[in-house]
Short mmCIF file of C-alpha atoms in Angstrom, two decimals:
data_model
loop_
_atom_site.label_atom_id
_atom_site.label_comp_id
_atom_site.label_asym_id
_atom_site.label_seq_id
_atom_site.Cartn_x
_atom_site.Cartn_y
_atom_site.Cartn_z
CA MET A 1 152.53 332.40 -22.82
CA ILE A 2 150.88 329.22 -24.03
CA ARG A 3 151.98 328.02 -27.43
CA ASP A 4 150.46 325.37 -29.71
CA PHE A 5 151.47 321.77 -29.98
CA ASP A 6 153.40 321.56 -33.26
CA SER A 7 155.65 319.22 -35.21
CA GLY A 8 158.67 320.43 -33.20
CA ASP A 9 157.10 318.97 -30.11
CA VAL A 10 156.63 315.62 -31.81
CA VAL A 11 160.34 315.64 -32.63
CA TYR A 12 161.09 316.48 -29.00
CA LEU A 13 158.97 313.52 -27.86
CA LEU A 14 160.73 311.25 -30.34
CA LEU A 15 164.11 312.43 -29.04
CA ALA A 16 162.94 311.76 -25.49
CA ALA A 17 161.83 308.29 -26.56
CA ARG A 18 165.55 307.59 -27.15
CA TRP A 19 166.00 307.78 -23.41
CA THR A 20 163.20 305.32 -22.92
CA VAL A 21 164.91 302.94 -25.35
CA ALA A 22 168.32 303.60 -23.75
CA LEU A 23 166.91 302.78 -20.31
CA VAL A 24 165.29 299.60 -21.59
CA VAL A 25 168.45 298.42 -23.39
CA SER A 26 170.76 299.19 -20.45
CA ALA A 27 168.37 297.64 -17.92
CA THR A 28 168.00 294.56 -20.09
CA LEU A 29 171.78 294.15 -20.32
CA CYS A 30 172.48 294.73 -16.60
CA GLY A 31 169.30 292.93 -15.53
CA GLY A 32 170.13 290.12 -17.91
CA VAL A 33 173.50 289.43 -16.28
CA LEU A 34 171.95 289.58 -12.83
CA GLY A 35 168.94 287.57 -13.97
CA PHE A 36 171.23 284.88 -15.30
CA VAL A 37 172.75 284.55 -11.84
CA VAL A 38 169.26 284.45 -10.28
CA ALA A 39 168.13 281.75 -12.72
CA ILE A 40 171.16 279.58 -11.99
CA ALA A 41 170.75 280.18 -8.24
CA ARG A 42 167.17 278.90 -8.54
CA VAL A 43 168.28 275.53 -9.90
CA VAL A 44 171.58 274.76 -8.20
CA PRO A 45 171.48 271.74 -5.87
CA VAL A 46 172.28 273.86 -2.79
CA ALA A 47 169.10 274.59 -0.83
CA PRO A 48 170.08 277.87 0.96
CA VAL A 49 171.12 279.42 -2.39
CA ARG A 50 167.74 278.48 -3.88
CA TRP A 51 165.89 279.95 -0.87
CA LEU A 52 167.82 283.17 -1.18
CA ALA A 53 166.92 283.39 -4.87
CA ILE A 54 163.24 282.66 -4.13
CA GLY A 55 163.20 285.37 -1.47
CA TYR A 56 164.79 287.88 -3.83
CA ILE A 57 162.28 287.10 -6.55
CA ASN A 58 159.32 287.32 -4.16
CA LEU A 59 160.56 290.63 -2.79
CA ILE A 60 160.94 292.21 -6.23
CA GLN A 61 157.84 290.71 -7.83
CA GLY A 62 155.70 291.29 -4.74
CA THR A 63 156.34 295.02 -4.32
CA PRO A 64 155.42 297.87 -6.68
CA LEU A 65 158.17 299.07 -8.99
CA LEU A 66 157.26 302.63 -8.05
CA GLY A 67 158.02 301.81 -4.39
CA GLN A 68 161.33 300.25 -5.35
CA LEU A 69 162.24 303.36 -7.34
CA PHE A 70 161.46 305.72 -4.48
CA ALA A 71 163.06 303.57 -1.79
CA LEU A 72 166.21 303.21 -3.84
CA PHE A 73 166.26 306.87 -4.83
CA PHE A 74 166.29 307.79 -1.14
CA ALA A 75 168.31 304.81 0.07
CA LEU A 76 171.45 305.19 -2.03
CA PRO A 77 172.31 308.70 -0.69
CA LEU A 78 172.14 307.21 2.82
CA ILE A 79 175.05 304.90 2.06
CA GLY A 80 176.96 307.83 0.58
CA ILE A 81 176.19 307.33 -3.10
CA THR A 82 174.76 310.43 -4.67
CA VAL A 83 172.39 309.42 -7.42
CA ASP A 84 170.91 311.26 -10.33
CA ALA A 85 167.59 310.13 -11.72
CA TRP A 86 169.22 308.16 -14.53
CA SER A 87 171.37 305.98 -12.19
CA ALA A 88 168.52 305.41 -9.78
CA ALA A 89 166.23 304.43 -12.64
CA LEU A 90 168.86 302.21 -14.23
CA VAL A 91 169.75 300.37 -11.00
CA CYS A 92 166.12 299.91 -10.12
CA MET A 93 164.97 298.74 -13.56
CA SER A 94 167.93 296.34 -13.73
CA ILE A 95 167.04 294.76 -10.39
CA TYR A 96 163.40 294.61 -11.44
CA ALA A 97 164.28 293.03 -14.79
CA SER A 98 166.60 290.54 -13.16
CA ALA A 99 163.84 289.09 -10.98
CA PHE A 100 161.50 288.58 -13.97
CA LEU A 101 164.17 287.43 -16.43
CA GLY A 102 165.54 285.11 -13.76
CA GLU A 103 162.16 283.43 -13.41
CA ILE A 104 161.65 283.22 -17.19
CA TRP A 105 165.04 281.64 -17.71
CA ARG A 106 164.62 279.38 -14.67
CA SER A 107 161.45 277.93 -16.19
CA GLY A 108 163.37 277.60 -19.45
CA LEU A 109 166.10 275.67 -17.62
CA GLN A 110 163.59 273.45 -15.87
CA SER A 111 161.64 272.70 -19.04
CA VAL A 112 164.75 270.95 -20.35
CA HIS A 113 164.08 267.32 -19.53
CA GLN A 114 165.85 265.70 -16.57
CA ARG A 115 167.10 262.99 -18.94
CA GLN A 116 169.25 265.58 -20.69
CA TRP A 117 171.14 266.12 -17.44
CA GLU A 118 171.44 262.37 -16.94
CA ALA A 119 172.61 261.87 -20.54
CA GLY A 120 175.28 264.51 -19.95
CA ALA A 121 176.31 262.88 -16.69
CA SER A 122 176.52 259.44 -18.29
CA LEU A 123 178.87 260.90 -20.89
CA GLY A 124 181.16 261.91 -18.04
CA LEU A 125 180.41 265.66 -18.13
CA THR A 126 180.77 267.61 -14.91
CA TYR A 127 177.84 269.58 -13.50
CA ARG A 128 179.17 272.77 -15.08
CA GLN A 129 179.66 271.08 -18.43
CA GLN A 130 176.15 269.62 -18.37
CA LEU A 131 174.77 273.06 -17.62
CA GLY A 132 176.91 274.90 -20.15
CA HIS A 133 176.90 272.48 -23.06
CA VAL A 134 173.67 270.56 -22.73
CA VAL A 135 171.02 272.42 -20.78
CA ILE A 136 171.57 276.14 -21.33
CA PRO A 137 171.67 275.93 -25.17
CA GLN A 138 168.29 274.21 -25.16
CA ALA A 139 166.83 276.46 -22.48
CA LEU A 140 167.84 279.54 -24.46
CA ARG A 141 165.68 278.55 -27.41
CA ILE A 142 162.65 278.05 -25.17
CA SER A 143 163.19 281.34 -23.37
CA VAL A 144 163.62 283.70 -26.32
CA ALA A 145 159.90 284.43 -26.94
CA PRO A 146 158.90 285.05 -23.29
CA THR A 147 162.02 287.20 -22.86
CA VAL A 148 160.99 289.47 -25.74
CA GLY A 149 157.47 289.45 -24.27
CA PHE A 150 158.84 290.73 -20.94
CA LEU A 151 160.64 293.55 -22.75
CA VAL A 152 157.18 294.94 -23.65
CA GLN A 153 156.39 295.12 -19.94
CA LEU A 154 159.78 296.71 -19.29
CA VAL A 155 159.28 299.43 -21.91
CA LYS A 156 155.91 300.33 -20.35
CA ASP A 157 157.39 300.26 -16.83
CA THR A 158 160.19 302.70 -17.70
CA SER A 159 157.40 305.34 -17.76
CA LEU A 160 157.51 305.21 -13.93
CA ALA A 161 161.01 306.70 -14.04
CA ALA A 162 159.25 309.92 -15.02
CA LEU A 163 157.93 310.16 -11.44
CA ILE A 164 161.45 310.42 -10.01
CA GLY A 165 162.23 313.07 -12.58
CA PHE A 166 164.09 311.15 -15.27
CA VAL A 167 163.29 312.81 -18.58
CA GLU A 168 162.20 309.98 -20.82
CA LEU A 169 159.12 309.87 -23.03
CA THR A 170 156.50 310.21 -20.27
CA ARG A 171 158.32 313.01 -18.41
CA ALA A 172 158.92 314.81 -21.71
CA SER A 173 155.20 314.67 -22.45
CA GLN A 174 154.44 316.08 -19.01
CA ILE A 175 156.77 318.99 -19.81
CA ILE A 176 155.27 319.59 -23.26
CA SER A 177 151.81 319.20 -21.83
CA SER A 178 152.32 322.01 -19.35
CA ALA A 179 153.90 324.24 -22.01
CA THR A 180 151.19 323.78 -24.61
CA PHE A 181 148.27 322.99 -22.39
CA SER A 182 146.97 320.37 -24.79
CA PRO A 183 147.31 317.26 -22.63
CA LEU A 184 145.04 315.07 -24.73
CA THR A 185 147.10 315.55 -27.91
CA VAL A 186 150.44 315.28 -26.11
CA TYR A 187 149.68 312.14 -24.09
CA THR A 188 147.99 310.49 -27.05
CA THR A 189 151.12 311.16 -29.15
CA ALA A 190 153.28 309.68 -26.37
CA ALA A 191 150.96 306.67 -26.19
CA ALA A 192 151.29 306.22 -29.94
CA ILE A 193 155.09 306.18 -29.71
CA TYR A 194 154.94 303.61 -26.88
CA PHE A 195 152.49 301.61 -28.95
CA VAL A 196 154.84 301.46 -31.96
CA ILE A 197 157.69 300.19 -29.77
CA CYS A 198 155.63 297.73 -27.72
CA PHE A 199 153.46 296.42 -30.51
CA SER A 200 156.54 295.63 -32.66
CA LEU A 201 158.06 293.78 -29.73
CA SER A 202 154.92 291.80 -28.94
CA GLN A 203 154.47 290.83 -32.60
CA LEU A 204 158.13 289.79 -32.67
CA SER A 205 157.57 287.70 -29.55
CA GLN A 206 154.61 285.93 -31.19
CA VAL A 207 156.55 285.24 -34.39
CA LEU A 208 159.47 283.82 -32.39
CA GLU A 209 157.11 281.72 -30.30
CA GLY A 210 155.53 280.18 -33.39
CA ARG A 211 158.87 279.60 -35.07
CA LEU A 212 160.62 278.00 -32.13
CA HIS A 213 157.59 275.84 -31.40
CA VAL A 214 157.54 274.34 -34.88
CA THR A 215 161.19 273.34 -34.90
CA ARG A 216 160.99 271.65 -31.54
CA MET B 1 177.17 305.63 6.77
CA ASN B 2 176.08 308.16 9.36
CA TYR B 3 172.38 307.85 9.17
CA ASN B 4 170.16 306.94 12.10
CA PHE B 5 167.21 304.95 10.93
CA LYS B 6 164.15 306.03 12.80
CA PHE B 7 161.15 303.93 11.87
CA SER B 8 159.44 305.04 15.09
CA ALA B 9 158.85 308.42 13.46
CA LEU B 10 156.19 306.71 11.39
CA LEU B 11 154.21 305.37 14.35
CA PRO B 12 151.86 308.36 14.69
CA TYR B 13 150.81 307.76 11.09
CA THR B 14 149.65 304.17 11.49
CA ASP B 15 146.04 305.21 10.92
CA ASP B 16 146.92 306.94 7.64
CA ILE B 17 148.80 303.87 6.44
CA VAL B 18 145.87 301.60 7.30
CA GLN B 19 143.46 303.97 5.54
CA GLY B 20 145.69 304.05 2.48
CA ALA B 21 145.99 300.25 2.45
CA LEU B 22 142.22 299.91 2.70
CA LEU B 23 141.73 302.26 -0.24
CA THR B 24 144.32 300.34 -2.22
CA LEU B 25 142.40 297.14 -1.58
CA TYR B 26 139.12 298.85 -2.41
CA LEU B 27 140.55 300.21 -5.69
CA SER B 28 141.95 296.81 -6.61
CA VAL B 29 138.73 294.91 -5.93
CA VAL B 30 136.44 297.46 -7.63
CA THR B 31 138.60 297.78 -10.73
CA MET B 32 139.07 294.01 -10.91
CA CYS B 33 135.30 293.53 -10.92
CA ILE B 34 134.69 296.19 -13.59
CA GLY B 35 137.71 294.90 -15.52
CA LEU B 36 136.30 291.37 -15.50
CA MET B 37 132.99 292.63 -16.92
CA ILE B 38 134.77 294.61 -19.64
CA GLY B 39 137.00 291.63 -20.33
CA GLY B 40 134.03 289.30 -20.68
CA VAL B 41 132.28 291.58 -23.14
CA VAL B 42 135.44 292.17 -25.19
CA ALA B 43 136.37 288.48 -25.25
CA VAL B 44 132.91 287.74 -26.69
CA GLY B 45 133.40 290.65 -29.10
CA ARG B 46 136.64 289.15 -30.37
CA ASN B 47 134.69 286.08 -31.56
CA SER B 48 131.81 288.11 -32.94
CA PRO B 49 130.51 287.25 -36.42
CA VAL B 50 130.49 291.00 -37.20
CA ALA B 51 133.91 292.09 -38.52
CA GLY B 52 133.57 295.62 -37.17
CA ILE B 53 133.09 294.38 -33.60
CA ARG B 54 136.02 291.98 -33.90
CA VAL B 55 138.30 294.75 -35.13
CA ALA B 56 137.16 297.16 -32.42
CA ALA B 57 137.75 294.56 -29.73
CA ARG B 58 141.22 293.79 -31.06
CA VAL B 59 142.13 297.50 -31.29
CA TYR B 60 141.00 298.01 -27.67
CA VAL B 61 143.04 295.08 -26.41
CA GLU B 62 146.20 295.94 -28.34
CA ALA B 63 146.03 299.68 -27.61
CA LEU B 64 145.64 299.16 -23.88
CA ARG B 65 148.20 296.33 -23.60
CA ASN B 66 150.90 298.15 -25.51
CA THR B 67 150.90 301.51 -23.76
CA PRO B 68 151.95 302.32 -20.20
CA LEU B 69 149.31 302.55 -17.49
CA LEU B 70 150.80 305.87 -16.40
CA VAL B 71 150.17 307.41 -19.82
CA GLN B 72 146.66 305.97 -19.91
CA LEU B 73 146.07 307.51 -16.52
CA PHE B 74 147.29 310.91 -17.73
CA ILE B 75 145.05 310.72 -20.78
CA VAL B 76 142.00 310.01 -18.60
CA PHE B 77 142.84 312.51 -15.86
CA PHE B 78 144.47 315.41 -17.81
CA GLY B 79 143.39 314.68 -21.39
CA LEU B 80 139.70 313.93 -21.23
CA PRO B 81 138.76 317.16 -19.39
CA THR B 82 139.64 319.05 -22.60
CA LEU B 83 136.75 317.13 -24.19
CA GLY B 84 134.57 318.12 -21.25
CA ILE B 85 134.78 314.75 -19.47
CA ARG B 86 135.93 315.40 -15.92
CA PHE B 87 136.78 312.98 -13.17
CA GLY B 88 138.07 313.38 -9.65
CA ALA B 89 141.41 311.73 -8.94
CA ASN B 90 139.93 308.55 -7.44
CA ALA B 91 137.30 308.22 -10.17
CA ALA B 92 139.93 308.73 -12.90
CA ALA B 93 142.03 306.05 -11.21
CA ILE B 94 139.12 303.62 -11.27
CA VAL B 95 138.33 304.40 -14.96
CA ALA B 96 141.94 304.03 -16.14
CA LEU B 97 142.67 300.92 -14.07
CA SER B 98 139.42 299.22 -15.11
CA LEU B 99 140.04 299.88 -18.79
CA ASN B 100 143.58 298.57 -18.40
CA VAL B 101 142.61 295.40 -16.53
CA GLY B 102 139.72 294.87 -18.96
CA ALA B 103 142.18 294.44 -21.85
CA TYR B 104 144.25 291.84 -19.96
CA ALA B 105 141.14 290.02 -18.71
CA ALA B 106 139.81 289.87 -22.28
CA GLU B 107 142.97 288.11 -23.41
CA ILE B 108 142.82 285.70 -20.48
CA PHE B 109 139.16 284.88 -21.23
CA ARG B 110 139.93 284.41 -24.92
CA ALA B 111 142.71 281.96 -24.11
CA GLY B 112 140.30 280.20 -21.73
CA ILE B 113 137.60 279.87 -24.38
CA GLU B 114 140.13 278.57 -26.89
CA SER B 115 141.47 276.03 -24.40
CA ILE B 116 138.18 274.17 -24.31
CA HIS B 117 137.95 271.83 -27.19
CA ARG B 118 134.91 271.91 -29.41
CA SER B 119 134.45 268.16 -28.90
CA GLN B 120 133.63 268.83 -25.23
CA VAL B 121 130.53 270.73 -26.25
CA GLU B 122 129.63 268.21 -28.87
CA SER B 123 129.91 265.26 -26.50
CA GLY B 124 127.79 267.11 -23.94
CA ARG B 125 125.11 267.74 -26.54
CA SER B 126 125.28 264.15 -27.87
CA LEU B 127 124.57 262.91 -24.33
CA GLY B 128 121.28 264.74 -24.58
CA LEU B 129 122.19 267.77 -22.41
CA THR B 130 120.62 271.07 -23.38
CA ALA B 131 122.86 273.96 -24.44
CA TYR B 132 122.55 275.42 -20.94
CA GLN B 133 123.27 272.11 -19.23
CA THR B 134 126.33 271.59 -21.44
CA PHE B 135 127.56 275.05 -20.50
CA ARG B 136 126.77 274.58 -16.79
CA HIS B 137 128.09 271.06 -16.28
CA VAL B 138 130.74 270.59 -18.99
CA VAL B 139 132.18 273.92 -20.10
CA LEU B 140 131.96 276.22 -17.06
CA PHE B 141 134.10 274.23 -14.63
CA GLN B 142 136.87 273.70 -17.16
CA ALA B 143 136.77 277.30 -18.31
CA VAL B 144 137.00 278.70 -14.78
CA LYS B 145 139.80 276.29 -13.98
CA ALA B 146 141.66 277.40 -17.09
CA VAL B 147 141.42 281.14 -16.46
CA TYR B 148 141.64 281.17 -12.65
CA PRO B 149 145.45 281.13 -12.20
CA ALA B 150 145.99 283.87 -14.78
CA LEU B 151 143.25 286.05 -13.26
CA ALA B 152 144.66 285.52 -9.80
CA SER B 153 148.11 286.70 -10.82
CA GLN B 154 146.51 289.54 -12.78
CA PHE B 155 144.86 290.68 -9.54
CA VAL B 156 148.19 290.74 -7.75
CA LEU B 157 149.71 292.75 -10.63
CA LEU B 158 146.75 295.11 -10.38
CA LEU B 159 147.27 295.51 -6.64
CA LEU B 160 150.87 296.59 -7.34
CA ALA B 161 149.85 298.77 -10.26
CA THR B 162 147.46 300.80 -8.13
CA SER B 163 150.53 302.51 -6.62
CA VAL B 164 150.84 304.41 -9.91
CA VAL B 165 147.57 306.29 -9.39
CA SER B 166 149.19 308.19 -6.50
CA SER B 167 150.80 310.28 -9.23
CA ILE B 168 147.46 311.98 -10.00
CA GLY B 169 146.66 312.36 -6.35
CA ALA B 170 144.35 309.44 -5.72
CA THR B 171 144.63 308.89 -1.98
CA GLU B 172 145.69 305.24 -1.83
CA LEU B 173 148.56 303.69 0.07
CA PHE B 174 151.40 305.10 -1.97
CA HIS B 175 149.93 308.56 -1.78
CA GLU B 176 150.01 308.29 2.02
CA ALA B 177 153.74 307.64 1.70
CA ALA B 178 154.28 310.99 0.04
CA PHE B 179 152.09 312.65 2.66
CA ILE B 180 153.96 311.08 5.59
CA GLU B 181 157.29 311.91 4.00
CA SER B 182 156.30 315.56 3.70
CA ARG B 183 155.56 315.57 7.46
CA THR B 184 158.48 313.51 8.80
CA PHE B 185 161.22 313.91 6.18
CA ARG B 186 162.01 310.24 6.81
CA SER B 187 162.02 309.44 3.07
CA PHE B 188 163.74 306.11 3.09
CA GLU B 189 161.89 304.74 6.12
CA VAL B 190 158.52 305.73 4.68
CA TYR B 191 159.07 304.31 1.23
CA ALA B 192 160.70 301.14 2.50
CA LEU B 193 157.87 300.50 4.93
CA ILE B 194 155.10 301.26 2.41
CA THR B 195 156.78 299.16 -0.28
CA LEU B 196 157.04 296.25 2.14
CA SER B 197 153.42 296.57 3.19
CA TYR B 198 152.51 295.86 -0.47
CA LEU B 199 154.59 292.70 -0.13
CA VAL B 200 152.47 291.65 2.85
CA MET B 201 149.32 292.14 0.80
CA THR B 202 150.55 290.37 -2.29
CA LEU B 203 151.81 287.39 -0.29
CA ALA B 204 148.50 287.21 1.58
CA PHE B 205 146.53 287.26 -1.66
CA ARG B 206 148.76 284.70 -3.34
CA GLY B 207 148.21 282.39 -0.37
CA LEU B 208 144.50 283.02 -0.44
CA PHE B 209 144.20 282.38 -4.17
CA ALA B 210 146.28 279.19 -3.93
CA GLY B 211 144.03 278.02 -1.12
CA ILE B 212 140.89 278.72 -3.17
CA TYR B 213 142.36 276.95 -6.18
CA TRP B 214 143.15 273.92 -4.03
CA ALA B 215 139.70 273.83 -2.43
CA ALA B 216 137.82 274.37 -5.69
CA PHE B 217 139.81 272.42 -8.26
CA VAL B 218 142.26 270.01 -6.63
CA ARG B 219 140.18 268.65 -3.77
CA ARG B 220 137.11 268.65 -5.95
CA PRO B 221 133.98 268.38 -3.84
CA ALA B 222 131.57 265.59 -4.77
CA ARG B 223 128.51 266.95 -6.46
#
């Protein structure tokens, strides 16, 4: 029997949106840690490490996320790890986020002037101290706005997890759509929920960009 | 790990993979062209003296840029038929992708327009150039140079994004992956190979675009 799309379904979609948010937050945290390593690997004065990081970034940014999701979803069982859709999505989105965040933070690191490194060195700081006390604090300020901007992309990209069967907002709307047979209403509602999340983030990114620009 | 990788199982399907890749390229090029046209119109609309047009252009750009392509695709392919507008899978893919790229292209064009200082036009006019000559000899080159890198990377993003349209059954490269998987059951091999073939295409296009940029803007021909 086909029922109508009612307020209960909207609540169901909102509850499913929690999983979208959960996926974004977890992927940002895991991807952030990994991305930090990638960013540092891109600037260290050891050439092979830099090449490895460049190769990693090219591989992730040069292939479709959907392909990464499927390859990983089928690859992990081969090495004996049974994955549910959530773990596959989380691992994949984290790797994906790390490549982009790594590049954003790398450009933040490199936009800190060379003289800052030299000033640190002339004060007798070691390489690690220069990085930790002089360069990273300044790079962080520059990177905040583009990082929030990337989160918008990440929120939208979590919709692909629906295609490996992870029930987040998009998968939930597919389910409701087949139950109510009113795809236009259902998908428009889902789009509206995405819009609220993404638009808030992109506005936040713009505000941060303006604010951090003025103080520099 | 007791799995024997067997990439040779995919060999009989080389033709399908090539066909899929060609359709992916076709989809990317066609939607990029339509998207550029939409983007141009919308970018002009965002500077329109009519408030209604400005608002409409802004709403279009924000709505498309802040919702996932997959959901847009579902709205076009599953949603619009309830209003009596029907597309085949490939046509729906072109419609959704074009609308999506159009919004990004509009923003790129707008940034390009804003990057050219008003004094450039004024100095052109004060040298006695006509409005057309000012546009042709002063503005155009700078504008194209300003938007080119962003459009080039947008094209690469689009090429990757076309993989999403396989989910409504458009027969591009990623769709072939599902097809070959269903025949060979070599899931990992198929998806790894297909994913890497996108890498080949994106690297090739990045190289090509960098070459064009160098030829057109860095080693600027005498004219």
